[in-house]
PDB file of C-alpha atoms in Angstrom:
ATOM      1  CA  MET A   1    -128.480 -84.968  15.553  1.00 96.00           C
ATOM      2  CA  ARG A   2    -128.278 -85.208  11.769  1.00 97.00           C
ATOM      3  CA  ILE A   3    -127.013 -88.698  11.261  1.00 97.00           C
ATOM      4  CA  ALA A   4    -126.275 -90.358   7.866  1.00 96.00           C
ATOM      5  CA  ILE A   5    -125.714 -94.032   7.140  1.00 94.00           C
ATOM      6  CA  SER A   6    -123.274 -94.799   4.676  1.00 91.00           C
ATOM      7  CA  GLY A   7    -122.081 -97.782   2.913  1.00 85.00           C
ATOM      8  CA  ALA A   8    -122.050 -99.958  -0.172  1.00 77.00           C
ATOM      9  CA  GLN A   9    -125.508-101.748  -1.555  1.00 75.00           C
ATOM     10  CA  CYS A  10    -126.938-104.588   0.243  1.00 74.00           C
ATOM     11  CA  LEU A  11    -125.308-103.630   3.653  1.00 78.00           C
ATOM     12  CA  GLY A  12    -128.710-102.867   5.529  1.00 78.00           C
ATOM     13  CA  LYS A  13    -128.411 -99.271   5.548  1.00 86.00           C
ATOM     14  CA  THR A  14    -132.186 -99.059   5.059  1.00 87.00           C
ATOM     15  CA  THR A  15    -132.881-101.413   7.587  1.00 91.00           C
ATOM     16  CA  LEU A  16    -130.579 -99.970  10.045  1.00 93.00           C
ATOM     17  CA  CYS A  17    -132.455 -96.361   9.441  1.00 92.00           C
ATOM     18  CA  ASN A  18    -135.979 -97.921   9.870  1.00 93.00           C
ATOM     19  CA  ASP A  19    -134.719 -99.720  13.252  1.00 95.00           C
ATOM     20  CA  ILE A  20    -133.572 -96.171  14.343  1.00 94.00           C
ATOM     21  CA  LEU A  21    -137.066 -94.638  13.361  1.00 96.00           C
ATOM     22  CA  ASP A  22    -138.844 -97.533  15.034  1.00 96.00           C
ATOM     23  CA  THR A  23    -136.799 -97.043  18.129  1.00 96.00           C
ATOM     24  CA  TRP A  24    -136.429 -93.221  18.403  1.00 96.00           C
ATOM     25  CA  LYS A  25    -139.994 -91.923  17.521  1.00 96.00           C
ATOM     26  CA  THR A  26    -138.630 -88.052  17.740  1.00 97.00           C
ATOM     27  CA  TYR A  27    -136.342 -88.753  14.451  1.00 97.00           C
ATOM     28  CA  LYS A  28    -137.680 -88.573  11.077  1.00 96.00           C
ATOM     29  CA  LYS A  29    -136.242 -89.737   7.947  1.00 95.00           C
ATOM     30  CA  GLY A  30    -134.482 -87.568   5.525  1.00 93.00           C
ATOM     31  CA  PRO A  31    -135.573 -86.903   1.963  1.00 88.00           C
ATOM     32  CA  GLU A  32    -134.187 -88.997  -0.586  1.00 80.00           C
ATOM     33  CA  SER A  33    -134.983 -86.906  -3.781  1.00 72.00           C
ATOM     34  CA  TYR A  34    -131.804 -88.311  -5.456  1.00 76.00           C
ATOM     35  CA  ARG A  35    -133.670 -91.641  -5.746  1.00 76.00           C
ATOM     36  CA  THR A  36    -136.464 -89.582  -7.546  1.00 82.00           C
ATOM     37  CA  ILE A  37    -133.817 -88.235  -9.952  1.00 82.00           C
ATOM     38  CA  VAL A  38    -132.255 -91.434 -10.623  1.00 77.00           C
ATOM     39  CA  ARG A  39    -135.707 -93.218 -11.358  1.00 80.00           C
ATOM     40  CA  GLU A  40    -137.052 -90.232 -13.387  1.00 86.00           C
ATOM     41  CA  ASN A  41    -133.766 -89.679 -15.495  1.00 79.00           C
ATOM     42  CA  ASN A  42    -132.901 -93.478 -15.833  1.00 74.00           C
ATOM     43  CA  LEU A  43    -129.551 -92.639 -14.591  1.00 75.00           C
ATOM     44  CA  PRO A  44    -126.770 -95.319 -14.406  1.00 66.00           C
ATOM     45  CA  LEU A  45    -125.724 -96.470 -11.052  1.00 67.00           C
ATOM     46  CA  ASN A  46    -122.986 -98.296  -9.460  1.00 66.00           C
ATOM     47  CA  LYS A  47    -120.188 -99.792 -11.761  1.00 69.00           C
ATOM     48  CA  GLU A  48    -122.097 -97.781 -14.746  1.00 75.00           C
ATOM     49  CA  VAL A  49    -121.973 -94.305 -13.193  1.00 84.00           C
ATOM     50  CA  THR A  50    -121.510 -91.198 -15.454  1.00 90.00           C
ATOM     51  CA  LYS A  51    -120.355 -87.641 -14.503  1.00 92.00           C
ATOM     52  CA  ASP A  52    -123.771 -86.245 -15.431  1.00 89.00           C
ATOM     53  CA  GLY A  53    -125.573 -88.757 -13.240  1.00 90.00           C
ATOM     54  CA  GLN A  54    -123.195 -88.299 -10.311  1.00 91.00           C
ATOM     55  CA  ARG A  55    -123.342 -84.581 -10.503  1.00 93.00           C
ATOM     56  CA  GLN A  56    -127.111 -84.841 -10.582  1.00 89.00           C
ATOM     57  CA  ILE A  57    -127.352 -87.195  -7.558  1.00 90.00           C
ATOM     58  CA  LEU A  58    -124.648 -85.344  -5.687  1.00 94.00           C
ATOM     59  CA  GLN A  59    -126.721 -82.019  -5.937  1.00 93.00           C
ATOM     60  CA  ALA A  60    -129.960 -83.663  -4.830  1.00 92.00           C
ATOM     61  CA  GLN A  61    -127.990 -85.082  -1.761  1.00 94.00           C
ATOM     62  CA  TYR A  62    -126.373 -81.625  -0.713  1.00 96.00           C
ATOM     63  CA  GLU A  63    -129.713 -79.948  -1.129  1.00 95.00           C
ATOM     64  CA  ASP A  64    -131.304 -82.796   0.757  1.00 94.00           C
ATOM     65  CA  VAL A  65    -128.966 -82.536   3.818  1.00 96.00           C
ATOM     66  CA  LYS A  66    -128.655 -78.770   3.778  1.00 96.00           C
ATOM     67  CA  GLN A  67    -132.296 -78.384   4.557  1.00 95.00           C
ATOM     68  CA  PHE A  68    -131.733 -79.233   8.282  1.00 97.00           C
ATOM     69  CA  LYS A  69    -130.153 -77.293  11.015  1.00 96.00           C
ATOM     70  CA  GLN A  70    -128.257 -78.560  13.865  1.00 94.00           C
ATOM     71  CA  GLY A  71    -130.257 -79.918  16.730  1.00 96.00           C
ATOM     72  CA  ASP A  72    -132.884 -81.217  14.017  1.00 98.00           C
ATOM     73  CA  LYS A  73    -133.472 -85.385  14.761  1.00 98.00           C
ATOM     74  CA  VAL A  74    -133.091 -86.607  11.234  1.00 97.00           C
ATOM     75  CA  ILE A  75    -131.566 -89.587   9.584  1.00 97.00           C
ATOM     76  CA  PHE A  76    -130.375 -90.181   6.055  1.00 95.00           C
ATOM     77  CA  ASP A  77    -130.073 -93.282   4.130  1.00 90.00           C
ATOM     78  CA  ARG A  78    -127.015 -92.418   2.239  1.00 89.00           C
ATOM     79  CA  CYS A  79    -125.301 -88.985   2.084  1.00 93.00           C
ATOM     80  CA  PRO A  80    -123.075 -87.016  -0.419  1.00 96.00           C
ATOM     81  CA  LEU A  81    -119.999 -89.116   0.787  1.00 95.00           C
ATOM     82  CA  ASP A  82    -121.558 -92.451  -0.861  1.00 92.00           C
ATOM     83  CA  ASN A  83    -121.870 -90.448  -3.948  1.00 92.00           C
ATOM     84  CA  PHE A  84    -118.303 -89.458  -3.716  1.00 95.00           C
ATOM     85  CA  ILE A  85    -116.980 -92.858  -3.049  1.00 92.00           C
ATOM     86  CA  TYR A  86    -118.524 -94.132  -6.090  1.00 90.00           C
ATOM     87  CA  SER A  87    -117.195 -91.434  -8.276  1.00 93.00           C
ATOM     88  CA  LEU A  88    -113.691 -92.438  -6.847  1.00 93.00           C
ATOM     89  CA  TRP A  89    -114.110 -95.913  -7.407  1.00 91.00           C
ATOM     90  CA  SER A  90    -114.967 -95.309 -11.153  1.00 91.00           C
ATOM     91  CA  PHE A  91    -112.359 -92.844 -11.607  1.00 94.00           C
ATOM     92  CA  ASP A  92    -109.661 -95.315 -10.297  1.00 94.00           C
ATOM     93  CA  LYS A  93    -111.107 -98.183 -12.481  1.00 91.00           C
ATOM     94  CA  GLY A  94    -111.313 -96.233 -15.497  1.00 90.00           C
ATOM     95  CA  LYS A  95    -114.955 -97.288 -15.607  1.00 78.00           C
ATOM     96  CA  SER A  96    -116.785 -94.147 -16.991  1.00 90.00           C
ATOM     97  CA  ASP A  97    -116.256 -90.559 -18.167  1.00 93.00           C
ATOM     98  CA  ILE A  98    -115.352 -89.597 -14.435  1.00 94.00           C
ATOM     99  CA  ASP A  99    -111.906 -87.579 -14.438  1.00 96.00           C
ATOM    100  CA  GLU A 100    -110.074 -85.859 -12.329  1.00 96.00           C
ATOM    101  CA  ASP A 101    -111.583 -82.487 -12.564  1.00 96.00           C
ATOM    102  CA  PHE A 102    -114.700 -83.980 -11.865  1.00 96.00           C
ATOM    103  CA  ILE A 103    -113.523 -85.491  -8.564  1.00 97.00           C
ATOM    104  CA  ARG A 104    -111.688 -82.184  -7.544  1.00 95.00           C
ATOM    105  CA  ASP A 105    -115.044 -80.266  -8.160  1.00 95.00           C
ATOM    106  CA  SER A 106    -117.057 -83.052  -6.192  1.00 96.00           C
ATOM    107  CA  ILE A 107    -114.634 -82.704  -3.282  1.00 97.00           C
ATOM    108  CA  GLU A 108    -115.791 -79.231  -2.542  1.00 94.00           C
ATOM    109  CA  THR A 109    -119.620 -80.173  -2.555  1.00 95.00           C
ATOM    110  CA  VAL A 110    -118.878 -83.006  -0.266  1.00 97.00           C
ATOM    111  CA  LYS A 111    -116.779 -80.837   2.073  1.00 96.00           C
ATOM    112  CA  GLU A 112    -119.631 -78.273   2.196  1.00 96.00           C
ATOM    113  CA  SER A 113    -122.234 -80.922   2.794  1.00 96.00           C
ATOM    114  CA  MET A 114    -120.516 -82.221   5.758  1.00 95.00           C
ATOM    115  CA  ARG A 115    -121.308 -78.995   7.550  1.00 96.00           C
ATOM    116  CA  TYR A 116    -125.110 -80.139   7.467  1.00 97.00           C
ATOM    117  CA  ILE A 117    -124.251 -83.896   8.715  1.00 97.00           C
ATOM    118  CA  ASP A 118    -123.346 -84.410  12.493  1.00 97.00           C
ATOM    119  CA  ILE A 119    -122.402 -88.142  12.356  1.00 96.00           C
ATOM    120  CA  ILE A 120    -122.081 -90.706   9.660  1.00 95.00           C
ATOM    121  CA  PHE A 121    -122.614 -94.391  10.618  1.00 92.00           C
ATOM    122  CA  PHE A 122    -120.542 -96.824   8.229  1.00 87.00           C
TER     123      PHE A 122
END
């Protein structure tokens, strides 16, 4: 089963992932290439998101989840849905350059990514 843990920062997503990995040894942690992209490109996060940064993060998360096929035992700490929620929040609050076209384009990528996740725990 391909599991994603979703939610805002500081809720214990990573702790839950690690607890699951400690309990069910057949599971492995999914890649987190988006964290590398954030770090290497000094991308703004949370309240300071930008279209460019969100696009890069979403693409990395999409590439991460689509590596796995049905039946694989993997858990992800965050998923493309998290990225989309931050983009929606920013768009709604007018806090960045994220616009309606960006949201519309992101929907398609997020919808496609859901094909590669069996369950999301929030």
